[in-house]
Coordinates of C-alpha atoms in Angstrom, one line a residue:
Chain T
X1 CA 64.0 91.1 99.8
X2 CA 64.2 92.3 103.4
X3 CA 65.9 95.1 104.5
X4 CA 67.3 93.8 108.2
X5 CA 70.8 94.6 106.7
X6 CA 69.9 98.4 107.5
X7 CA 70.4 97.3 111.3
X8 CA 74.4 98.4 112.1
X9 CA 74.1 95.8 114.9
X10 CA 76.9 93.3 114.9
X11 CA 76.5 90.3 117.3
X12 CA 79.5 89.5 119.2
X13 CA 81.0 88.0 123.0
X14 CA 83.6 90.7 123.4
X15 CA 84.1 92.6 126.6
X16 CA 82.6 95.7 124.4
X17 CA 79.6 93.7 123.4
X18 CA 79.1 93.0 126.9
X19 CA 79.7 96.3 128.5
X20 CA 76.4 97.8 129.9
X21 CA 74.9 100.1 127.4
X22 CA 74.5 103.0 129.6
X23 CA 78.3 103.2 130.2
X24 CA 78.7 102.9 126.6
X25 CA 76.5 105.6 125.7
X26 CA 77.8 107.9 128.4
X27 CA 81.3 107.1 127.7
X28 CA 80.6 107.7 124.0
X29 CA 79.2 111.0 124.4
X30 CA 82.0 112.1 126.4
X31 CA 84.5 111.0 123.8
X32 CA 83.0 113.1 121.5
X33 CA 82.7 115.7 123.9
X34 CA 86.4 115.9 124.6
X35 CA 87.3 115.9 120.7
X36 CA 84.8 118.6 120.2
X37 CA 86.9 120.6 123.1
X38 CA 90.4 119.8 121.8
X39 CA 91.8 123.2 120.0
X40 CA 92.8 123.0 117.0
X41 CA 96.3 121.8 116.5
X42 CA 96.9 119.6 119.4
X43 CA 97.9 117.0 117.5
X44 CA 99.4 114.2 120.3
X45 CA 96.1 114.6 121.5
X46 CA 94.2 114.0 118.3
X47 CA 96.5 110.9 117.7
X48 CA 95.8 109.6 121.4
X49 CA 92.0 109.8 120.9
X50 CA 92.6 107.8 117.6
X51 CA 94.5 105.4 119.3
X52 CA 91.9 105.4 121.8
X53 CA 88.8 104.5 119.5
X54 CA 91.4 102.3 117.7
X55 CA 91.7 99.9 120.5
X56 CA 88.1 99.9 121.6
X57 CA 87.7 98.7 117.7
X58 CA 90.1 95.8 118.2
X59 CA 89.2 95.0 121.4
X60 CA 85.1 94.8 120.3
X61 CA 86.5 92.2 117.3
X62 CA 84.0 94.1 115.0
X63 CA 86.8 94.5 112.4
X64 CA 88.8 97.7 111.9
X65 CA 88.3 97.7 108.7
X66 CA 84.5 97.5 109.0
X67 CA 84.7 100.8 111.0
X68 CA 86.9 102.3 109.0
X69 CA 85.0 102.2 105.9
X70 CA 81.8 103.3 107.7
X71 CA 83.4 106.2 109.1
X72 CA 83.8 107.5 105.4
X73 CA 79.9 108.2 105.3
X74 CA 80.4 111.5 107.1
X75 CA 83.6 112.7 104.9
X76 CA 81.9 114.3 102.6
X77 CA 80.4 116.7 104.9
X78 CA 84.3 117.9 105.1
X79 CA 84.0 119.5 102.1
X80 CA 82.2 122.4 103.7
X81 CA 84.9 122.7 105.8
X82 CA 87.6 123.1 102.9
X83 CA 87.4 126.5 102.2
X84 CA 88.8 127.5 105.5
X85 CA 91.7 126.5 104.4
X86 CA 92.1 129.8 102.1
X87 CA 90.0 132.0 104.4
X88 CA 91.8 132.1 107.7
X89 CA 94.5 134.7 107.6
X90 CA 98.0 133.5 108.2
X91 CA 101.7 132.9 106.9
X92 CA 100.8 131.3 103.4
X93 CA 101.8 127.4 103.1
X94 CA 101.1 127.2 99.2
X95 CA 99.4 128.7 96.4
X96 CA 96.7 126.9 94.0
X97 CA 96.5 128.7 91.1
X98 CA 92.7 128.0 90.0
X99 CA 92.4 130.0 86.3
X100 CA 92.4 133.8 87.0
X101 CA 92.5 133.7 90.9
X102 CA 95.2 132.4 93.2
X103 CA 94.4 130.8 96.4
X104 CA 96.8 130.8 98.9
X105 CA 96.8 128.5 101.6
X106 CA 97.6 129.5 105.5
X107 CA 99.1 127.5 107.8
X108 CA 96.2 128.5 110.7
X109 CA 93.6 127.6 107.9
X110 CA 95.1 124.1 107.0
X111 CA 95.6 123.7 110.9
X112 CA 91.6 124.3 111.6
X113 CA 90.4 122.2 108.2
X114 CA 92.5 119.1 109.7
X115 CA 91.7 119.3 113.4
X116 CA 87.7 119.4 112.0
X117 CA 88.7 116.3 109.9
X118 CA 90.4 114.5 113.0
X119 CA 87.5 115.6 115.3
X120 CA 85.0 114.4 113.1
X121 CA 86.6 111.3 112.0
X122 CA 87.3 109.8 115.5
X123 CA 83.6 110.8 116.6
X124 CA 81.8 109.2 114.2
X125 CA 84.2 106.1 114.9
X126 CA 83.0 106.4 118.6
X127 CA 79.4 106.7 117.4
X128 CA 79.8 103.6 115.0
X129 CA 81.1 101.5 117.9
X130 CA 78.3 102.1 120.2
X131 CA 75.7 101.2 117.2
X132 CA 77.6 98.2 116.4
X133 CA 78.1 96.8 119.7
X134 CA 74.6 97.7 121.3
X135 CA 71.4 96.4 120.4
X136 CA 68.4 99.1 119.9
X137 CA 66.6 98.0 123.1
X138 CA 69.7 98.6 125.5
X139 CA 70.1 101.4 123.4
X140 CA 66.6 102.6 124.9
X141 CA 67.7 101.4 128.4
X142 CA 70.6 104.0 128.1
X143 CA 68.3 106.5 127.0
X144 CA 66.2 106.3 129.6
X145 CA 69.0 106.0 132.1
X146 CA 69.7 109.6 130.8
X147 CA 66.7 110.8 131.7
X148 CA 64.9 111.2 128.3
X149 CA 61.3 111.1 128.8
X150 CA 59.1 107.5 128.8
X151 CA 56.6 109.0 126.1
X152 CA 59.4 109.4 123.7
X153 CA 61.7 106.3 124.4
X154 CA 58.4 104.7 123.7
X155 CA 58.1 106.5 120.1
X156 CA 61.4 105.5 119.7
X157 CA 60.9 101.9 120.9
X158 CA 57.7 101.7 118.6
X159 CA 59.7 103.3 115.6
X160 CA 62.3 100.9 115.6
X161 CA 59.9 97.8 115.9
X162 CA 58.4 99.0 112.8
X163 CA 61.0 100.5 110.8
X164 CA 61.9 97.5 109.5
X165 CA 58.3 96.3 108.3
X166 CA 57.8 100.1 106.8
X167 CA 61.2 99.5 105.0
X168 CA 60.2 96.5 103.2
X169 CA 56.8 98.0 102.2
X170 CA 59.0 101.2 100.8
X171 CA 60.9 98.5 99.1
X172 CA 58.2 96.5 97.7
X173 CA 56.8 100.3 96.4
X174 CA 60.0 100.9 94.7
X175 CA 59.9 97.5 93.0
X176 CA 56.2 97.9 91.6
X177 CA 57.4 101.4 90.2
X178 CA 60.4 99.8 88.8
X179 CA 58.2 96.9 87.1
X180 CA 55.7 99.8 85.8
X181 CA 58.6 101.5 84.4
X182 CA 60.1 101.2 81.2
X183 CA 63.6 102.3 79.8
X184 CA 64.4 103.6 76.5
X185 CA 67.2 101.4 74.7
X186 CA 67.6 104.4 72.5
X187 CA 70.3 106.8 73.4
X188 CA 68.9 110.0 73.8
X189 CA 65.6 109.1 74.0
X190 CA 64.2 110.2 77.7
X191 CA 61.8 108.0 79.7
X192 CA 60.6 108.8 82.8
X193 CA 58.2 111.7 82.1
X194 CA 58.7 115.2 83.5
X195 CA 60.3 116.2 86.8
X196 CA 56.8 117.3 88.1
X197 CA 55.4 114.0 87.0
X198 CA 58.1 112.0 88.5
X199 CA 57.9 113.7 91.6
X200 CA 54.1 113.0 91.9
X201 CA 54.7 109.3 91.3
X202 CA 57.3 109.2 94.1
X203 CA 54.9 111.4 95.9
X204 CA 52.0 109.2 95.3
X205 CA 54.3 106.5 96.7
X206 CA 55.0 108.3 99.8
X207 CA 51.3 109.0 100.3
X208 CA 50.4 105.3 99.8
X209 CA 53.1 104.4 102.8
X210 CA 51.8 106.8 105.3
X211 CA 48.3 105.1 104.4
X212 CA 49.5 102.1 105.1
X213 CA 51.3 103.3 108.4
X214 CA 48.0 104.9 109.6
X215 CA 45.9 101.9 109.2
X216 CA 48.8 99.5 110.8
X217 CA 49.1 102.0 113.5
X218 CA 45.1 101.5 114.3
X219 CA 45.7 97.7 114.3
X220 CA 48.6 98.2 116.6
X221 CA 46.6 100.2 119.0
X222 CA 44.0 97.7 119.0
X223 CA 46.0 95.3 119.9
X224 CA 47.9 97.3 122.4
X225 CA 44.5 98.1 123.9
X226 CA 43.6 94.2 123.9
X227 CA 46.7 93.4 125.9
X228 CA 45.5 96.1 128.5
X229 CA 47.2 99.3 127.2
X230 CA 46.1 102.0 129.3
X231 CA 47.9 105.2 127.9
X232 CA 50.6 104.9 130.5
X233 CA 53.9 103.5 129.6
X234 CA 55.1 101.1 132.1
X235 CA 58.7 99.9 132.1
X236 CA 60.7 97.6 134.0
X237 CA 63.0 99.4 136.7
X238 CA 66.7 99.8 135.5
X239 CA 68.7 97.4 137.2
X240 CA 71.6 98.8 139.2
X241 CA 75.1 99.7 137.5
X242 CA 77.6 96.7 138.5
X243 CA 80.8 97.3 140.2
X244 CA 82.4 96.2 136.9
X245 CA 80.6 99.1 135.0
X246 CA 81.1 101.5 137.6
X247 CA 85.2 100.8 137.5
X248 CA 85.1 101.2 133.5
X249 CA 83.2 103.9 133.5
X250 CA 85.3 105.9 136.2
X251 CA 88.6 104.6 134.7
X252 CA 87.8 105.7 131.3
X253 CA 86.0 109.0 132.3
X254 CA 89.2 110.2 134.1
X255 CA 91.4 109.3 131.2
X256 CA 89.2 111.2 128.9
X257 CA 89.8 114.2 131.7
X258 CA 93.4 113.6 131.5
X259 CA 93.4 113.9 128.1
X260 CA 91.5 116.9 127.9
X261 CA 93.3 118.6 130.6
X262 CA 96.3 117.8 128.8
X263 CA 95.3 119.3 125.5
X264 CA 93.9 122.7 127.1
X265 CA 97.0 123.1 129.2
X266 CA 99.1 122.8 126.4
X267 CA 97.6 124.3 123.1
X268 CA 94.9 126.3 124.5
Chain S
X1 CA 82.2 122.2 95.5
X2 CA 78.4 121.4 97.4
X3 CA 77.6 119.1 94.9
X4 CA 78.0 116.0 96.9
X5 CA 75.6 117.2 99.4
X6 CA 73.0 116.7 96.8
X7 CA 74.0 113.4 95.8
X8 CA 74.2 112.4 99.5
X9 CA 70.8 111.4 100.9
X10 CA 71.0 113.5 103.9
X11 CA 72.6 116.7 103.0
X12 CA 71.6 118.4 106.3
X13 CA 72.6 116.2 109.0
X14 CA 75.6 117.8 110.3
X15 CA 78.0 115.3 111.6
X16 CA 80.2 115.5 115.0
X17 CA 83.4 117.9 114.6
X18 CA 81.9 120.7 112.8
X19 CA 80.2 122.9 115.5
X20 CA 82.0 124.4 118.2
X21 CA 81.1 123.2 121.7
X22 CA 79.0 126.5 122.7
X23 CA 76.9 126.6 119.1
X24 CA 76.2 122.5 119.9
X25 CA 74.9 123.1 123.7
X26 CA 73.3 126.2 123.0
X27 CA 71.0 123.9 120.5
X28 CA 70.8 121.4 122.4
X29 CA 69.4 123.5 125.2
X30 CA 67.0 125.0 122.9
X31 CA 65.9 121.6 121.2
X32 CA 65.3 120.1 124.6
X33 CA 63.3 122.8 125.6
X34 CA 61.4 122.8 122.4
X35 CA 60.9 118.6 122.8
X36 CA 59.8 119.0 126.5
X37 CA 57.3 121.4 125.6
X38 CA 56.0 119.3 122.6
X39 CA 56.1 116.3 124.9
X40 CA 53.6 118.5 127.4
X41 CA 51.2 119.6 124.4
X42 CA 51.1 116.0 123.0
X43 CA 50.3 114.8 126.6
X44 CA 47.5 117.3 127.1
X45 CA 45.7 117.2 123.7
X46 CA 46.1 113.9 122.3
X47 CA 44.9 110.3 123.0
X48 CA 46.9 107.6 124.1
X49 CA 46.0 106.3 120.4
X50 CA 48.8 108.8 119.3
X51 CA 51.8 106.8 120.4
X52 CA 51.5 104.0 118.3
X53 CA 50.7 106.5 115.5
X54 CA 53.8 108.5 116.0
X55 CA 56.0 105.8 116.6
X56 CA 54.9 104.0 113.2
X57 CA 54.7 107.4 111.2
X58 CA 58.4 108.2 112.3
X59 CA 59.1 104.6 110.8
X60 CA 57.0 105.4 107.8
X61 CA 59.1 109.1 107.0
X62 CA 62.6 107.2 107.6
X63 CA 61.1 104.5 105.4
X64 CA 60.0 107.2 102.9
X65 CA 63.1 108.8 102.4
X66 CA 64.1 105.6 100.6
X67 CA 61.4 106.7 98.0
X68 CA 63.8 108.7 95.7
X69 CA 63.2 110.2 92.2
X70 CA 65.8 111.1 89.9
X71 CA 66.0 114.9 89.2
X72 CA 68.9 115.3 87.1
X73 CA 72.6 114.1 86.5
X74 CA 72.2 111.5 88.7
X75 CA 70.7 113.7 91.8
X76 CA 67.7 112.3 93.2
X77 CA 65.1 114.1 95.3
X78 CA 63.6 112.4 98.5
X79 CA 61.8 113.6 101.5
X80 CA 62.6 115.4 104.9
X81 CA 59.3 114.7 106.1
X82 CA 58.9 117.6 108.3
X83 CA 56.3 119.3 106.5
X84 CA 54.1 116.2 105.6
X85 CA 54.0 115.2 109.3
X86 CA 53.3 119.1 110.7
X87 CA 50.0 118.7 107.9
X88 CA 49.2 115.0 109.1
X89 CA 49.6 114.9 112.8
X90 CA 49.6 118.9 113.8
X91 CA 52.7 120.5 115.0
X92 CA 53.5 118.8 118.3
X93 CA 53.2 115.4 117.3
X94 CA 55.1 116.4 114.8
X95 CA 57.9 117.6 116.2
X96 CA 58.4 114.3 118.4
X97 CA 58.1 112.5 115.1
X98 CA 60.8 114.6 113.5
X99 CA 62.9 114.4 116.8
X100 CA 62.7 110.5 116.8
X101 CA 63.6 110.4 113.3
X102 CA 66.7 112.6 113.3
X103 CA 67.5 110.8 116.5
X104 CA 67.7 107.4 115.2
X105 CA 69.5 108.5 112.3
X106 CA 72.3 109.7 114.4
X107 CA 72.1 107.2 117.1
X108 CA 71.7 104.1 115.0
X109 CA 72.9 104.9 111.7
X110 CA 75.7 107.6 112.5
X111 CA 73.7 110.3 109.9
X112 CA 74.6 113.2 111.7
X113 CA 76.9 113.7 115.2
X114 CA 75.4 112.6 118.4
X115 CA 77.0 116.2 120.0
X116 CA 75.6 117.9 116.8
X117 CA 72.2 116.1 117.4
X118 CA 71.0 119.1 119.4
X119 CA 71.7 121.1 116.4
X120 CA 70.1 118.6 114.0
X121 CA 67.0 118.5 115.7
X122 CA 66.9 122.0 116.0
X123 CA 67.3 122.4 112.2
X124 CA 64.9 119.6 111.2
X125 CA 62.7 119.0 114.2
X126 CA 62.3 122.8 115.5
X127 CA 62.7 124.8 112.5
X128 CA 61.6 122.2 110.1
X129 CA 58.1 121.9 111.7
X130 CA 57.6 125.8 113.0
X131 CA 58.3 127.0 109.6
X132 CA 56.0 124.2 107.9
X133 CA 53.4 124.7 110.3
X134 CA 53.4 128.7 110.0
X135 CA 53.2 128.6 106.1
X136 CA 51.0 125.8 105.7
X137 CA 48.3 127.4 108.1
X138 CA 48.7 130.9 106.7
X139 CA 48.0 129.7 103.2
X140 CA 45.4 127.0 104.3
X141 CA 43.6 129.9 106.3
X142 CA 43.8 132.1 103.4
X143 CA 42.0 129.4 101.1
X144 CA 39.2 129.2 103.7
X145 CA 39.6 125.4 104.0
X146 CA 39.3 124.7 100.3
X147 CA 41.2 121.9 98.5
X148 CA 43.8 124.2 97.1
X149 CA 44.7 125.8 100.5
X150 CA 45.9 122.1 101.4
X151 CA 48.1 121.5 98.2
X152 CA 49.5 124.8 97.7
X153 CA 50.0 125.4 101.3
X154 CA 51.7 121.9 101.4
X155 CA 54.1 122.9 98.5
X156 CA 55.0 126.0 100.2
X157 CA 55.4 125.0 103.4
X158 CA 57.8 121.4 102.1
X159 CA 59.8 124.4 100.2
X160 CA 60.2 127.0 102.5
X161 CA 60.9 124.3 105.6
X162 CA 63.6 123.1 103.6
X163 CA 65.4 126.2 102.6
X164 CA 65.2 127.9 106.0
X165 CA 66.4 124.9 107.6
X166 CA 69.3 124.8 105.1
X167 CA 70.2 128.5 105.9
X168 CA 70.2 127.8 109.7
X169 CA 72.4 124.8 109.4
X170 CA 75.0 127.3 107.2
X171 CA 74.4 129.9 109.5
X172 CA 75.6 127.2 112.2
X173 CA 78.5 126.1 110.6
X174 CA 79.5 129.7 109.9
X175 CA 79.1 130.6 113.5
X176 CA 81.6 127.8 114.4
X177 CA 84.2 129.0 112.7
X178 CA 83.8 125.5 110.0
X179 CA 83.1 127.4 106.9
X180 CA 83.1 130.9 105.9
X181 CA 79.7 132.2 105.9
X182 CA 80.5 134.0 102.3
X183 CA 80.3 130.5 101.2
X184 CA 78.5 128.0 103.7
X185 CA 75.1 129.9 103.8
X186 CA 74.8 131.0 100.0
X187 CA 76.0 127.3 99.1
X188 CA 73.7 125.6 101.3
X189 CA 70.8 127.8 100.5
X190 CA 71.2 127.3 97.0
X191 CA 71.2 123.8 96.9
X192 CA 68.6 123.2 99.1
X193 CA 66.3 125.7 97.0
X194 CA 66.7 123.1 94.5
X195 CA 66.3 119.8 96.8
X196 CA 63.1 121.8 98.3
X197 CA 61.8 121.3 95.2
X198 CA 62.2 117.6 95.2
X199 CA 60.5 117.7 98.8
X200 CA 57.4 120.4 97.5
X201 CA 56.7 117.7 94.8
X202 CA 56.9 114.8 97.0
X203 CA 54.9 116.4 99.5
X204 CA 52.0 117.4 96.9
X205 CA 51.9 113.8 95.5
X206 CA 51.5 112.4 98.5
X207 CA 49.2 115.0 99.8
X208 CA 47.3 114.2 96.7
X209 CA 47.0 111.0 97.2
X210 CA 46.1 110.7 100.6
X211 CA 43.3 113.5 99.8
X212 CA 42.0 111.2 97.3
X213 CA 41.7 108.4 99.9
X214 CA 41.4 109.3 103.1
X215 CA 40.2 113.3 103.3
X216 CA 39.5 112.7 106.8
X217 CA 43.2 112.4 107.7
X218 CA 43.9 115.9 106.2
X219 CA 40.8 117.5 108.2
X220 CA 42.3 116.0 111.3
X221 CA 45.3 118.1 111.0
X222 CA 43.2 121.3 110.7
X223 CA 41.9 121.0 114.5
X224 CA 42.8 124.0 116.6
X225 CA 45.9 123.5 118.0
X226 CA 46.7 124.7 121.5
X227 CA 49.7 126.7 121.6
X228 CA 49.0 127.0 117.9
X229 CA 49.4 130.6 117.8
X230 CA 52.5 130.9 119.6
X231 CA 54.2 128.6 117.4
X232 CA 52.8 130.4 114.3
X233 CA 54.5 133.6 115.8
X234 CA 57.5 131.1 116.3
X235 CA 57.6 130.1 112.6
X236 CA 57.2 133.4 111.4
X237 CA 60.1 134.7 113.7
X238 CA 62.7 132.2 112.7
X239 CA 61.9 132.2 108.9
X240 CA 62.3 136.5 109.1
X241 CA 65.1 136.1 111.5
X242 CA 67.3 133.4 109.3
X243 CA 66.2 135.6 106.0
X244 CA 68.0 138.6 108.0
X245 CA 70.7 136.8 109.6
X246 CA 72.2 134.8 106.5
X247 CA 72.6 137.3 104.1
X248 CA 73.9 139.5 106.9
X249 CA 76.5 137.0 107.9
X250 CA 77.3 136.2 104.4
X251 CA 77.9 139.6 103.2
X252 CA 80.2 140.3 106.4
X253 CA 81.8 137.4 106.6
X254 CA 84.9 139.0 108.0
X255 CA 83.3 139.8 111.3
X256 CA 82.0 136.4 111.5
X257 CA 85.7 135.0 110.7
X258 CA 87.1 137.0 113.1
X259 CA 85.0 136.1 116.1
X260 CA 85.6 132.4 115.0
X261 CA 89.3 133.0 114.2
X262 CA 90.3 135.1 117.6
X263 CA 88.2 132.8 119.6
X264 CA 88.9 129.4 118.0
X265 CA 86.7 126.5 118.7
X266 CA 86.9 126.4 122.3
X267 CA 87.0 129.9 123.8
X268 CA 83.7 130.2 122.5
X269 CA 83.0 129.5 126.1
X270 CA 83.8 133.3 126.5
X271 CA 80.8 134.2 124.4
X272 CA 81.8 135.1 121.0
X273 CA 78.0 135.4 120.5
X274 CA 77.7 138.3 122.2
X275 CA 80.7 139.9 120.8
X276 CA 78.9 139.5 117.3
X277 CA 76.5 142.3 118.3
X278 CA 79.3 145.1 119.2
X279 CA 81.5 144.0 116.3
X280 CA 79.0 142.8 113.9
X281 CA 76.0 144.4 113.8
X282 CA 76.3 147.9 115.1
X283 CA 79.1 148.8 112.5
X284 CA 77.3 146.7 110.0
X285 CA 74.4 149.2 110.2
X286 CA 75.2 150.9 107.1
X287 CA 72.3 151.4 104.1
X288 CA 74.7 148.6 102.3
X289 CA 73.6 146.1 105.2
X290 CA 70.1 147.1 105.2
X291 CA 69.9 146.5 101.7
X292 CA 70.9 143.1 102.0
X293 CA 68.8 142.5 105.2
X294 CA 66.1 143.9 103.0
X295 CA 67.1 141.7 100.1
X296 CA 67.1 138.8 102.3
X297 CA 63.9 139.0 103.7
X298 CA 62.4 140.0 100.2
X299 CA 64.0 136.7 98.8
X300 CA 62.8 134.1 101.6
X301 CA 59.2 135.7 101.7
X302 CA 58.8 136.1 98.2
X303 CA 57.3 132.7 98.3
X304 CA 55.1 133.7 100.6
X305 CA 54.2 136.7 98.5
X306 CA 53.1 134.9 95.5
X307 CA 51.4 132.6 98.0
X308 CA 49.2 135.8 99.6
X309 CA 48.8 137.3 95.8
X310 CA 47.4 133.5 95.0
X311 CA 45.2 133.2 97.9
X312 CA 43.6 136.6 97.3
X313 CA 43.1 136.4 93.7
X314 CA 41.7 132.7 94.4
X315 CA 39.4 134.0 96.9
X316 CA 37.9 136.9 95.3
X317 CA 36.8 134.6 92.1
X318 CA 35.6 131.8 94.6
X319 CA 33.4 134.2 96.8
X320 CA 30.5 134.8 94.3
X321 CA 30.4 130.9 93.9
X322 CA 29.5 130.1 97.5

């Protein structure tokens, strides 16, 4: 079994796929920033933000259902924000009897909670769109365009290149552990030794994986040397942005600025 | 309530929408400065050989996070990796490796947000590595380079780095007004005190394995690191500061709530961080608050104290033999 399924990229020929990665990267960040700056309770703005990201999803032909399903990834974290419903003072909305206590939900509390949920939801959709319509090498171009140092970009690139190799190694280690392990058919009989023992076994596997990584990196280094590597990362200069890309970038940025101004004017 | 965090593979990656803009931006600035400094150090200290090593090891940490083991009730322990990366590569390369891991998790896998990435890098790559380095170096030095120093140091570094990073996460959520401090901080701290044991056991197992096969790799991390002393102090300061700030914030949630409530998400630009000081700390310096602070320091450094005791008894016992 191989772990190509890890890569969220979905190939396609949609306009979103073909859009310059640098433009997509910057617009995704701008969109998330706009969502973050939108005051709580500015519902029309949240709906507009959602409509915007939904439109791009439809445009990108990767499937709205796919994006929405993947967006559930971040949703467990919403629990962290759940208590604000009850802790922010304000007019009571409803009471929740909880044994001896009664929790009182306040209107500002619910508003804050739903705003956090909306921000989080639209932001993760934008991030999913970026990752599913942009290949990793294109993302690296975008990282270089926003002036991330070359050394760091090189580490990112090497990591991506070997991530799938090492993930395969990890899967093999897990399969080997499973093959060595027995399962007790009898209920109540606990297999697997003590917690410390299980931790030690998993730790041995991690150590094993790291050693393989070390040795592989030695071989990679030799191969790089053989190809003339001298410690300097040489990358092709970035091509200029096309006029069309500039147009998309400026129009979309303008839209986000108008949306944000609207939000701040009426709800701040 | 926070139980799902345990079940999730990435309990510490904050998604977008949960941090206020000011907190996100401030932590981006801190993280960028830390990563830039680490890049400078790596460029100076390490050979060009380190570039493939850092890339492949980042991939190994990412893949290593798949290697989990059952803890109890359907939950499982797995690796964050800051401690083991620090021990194997030294602190500066570890900052870059962890930044790469967290960065790819956010950028490609939506494990943590993009605007929140600065905060996630801060928690896992900066705090995680600095605290790991501080704990590991302290124990290792006390052991005078003996074998148990590597194992005890690695075990404690793994636990402490997880715990302090979790406190930082809780505090960031509380300052952002996303989660009440008196819930978020104890919950994050409590859950990760358990998760940290998983991290410790795995780190210990990995160190034992590497020690048995390639002990030279563990020796390599012990070289004098330029700027290591400063980093040791930074690790100490971060650990103590969070040990003070988190019980203070969770015992006085009203102050934090008030700031967050008054200012909302946006007005934070006007500087609620500064307002925390007059409204929060100064009236807070009563005996009660002092007691919480002391309890906090005590609680977080108790592991550290244990390490000292163990270290001294072990040293006294082993000195006559030498």
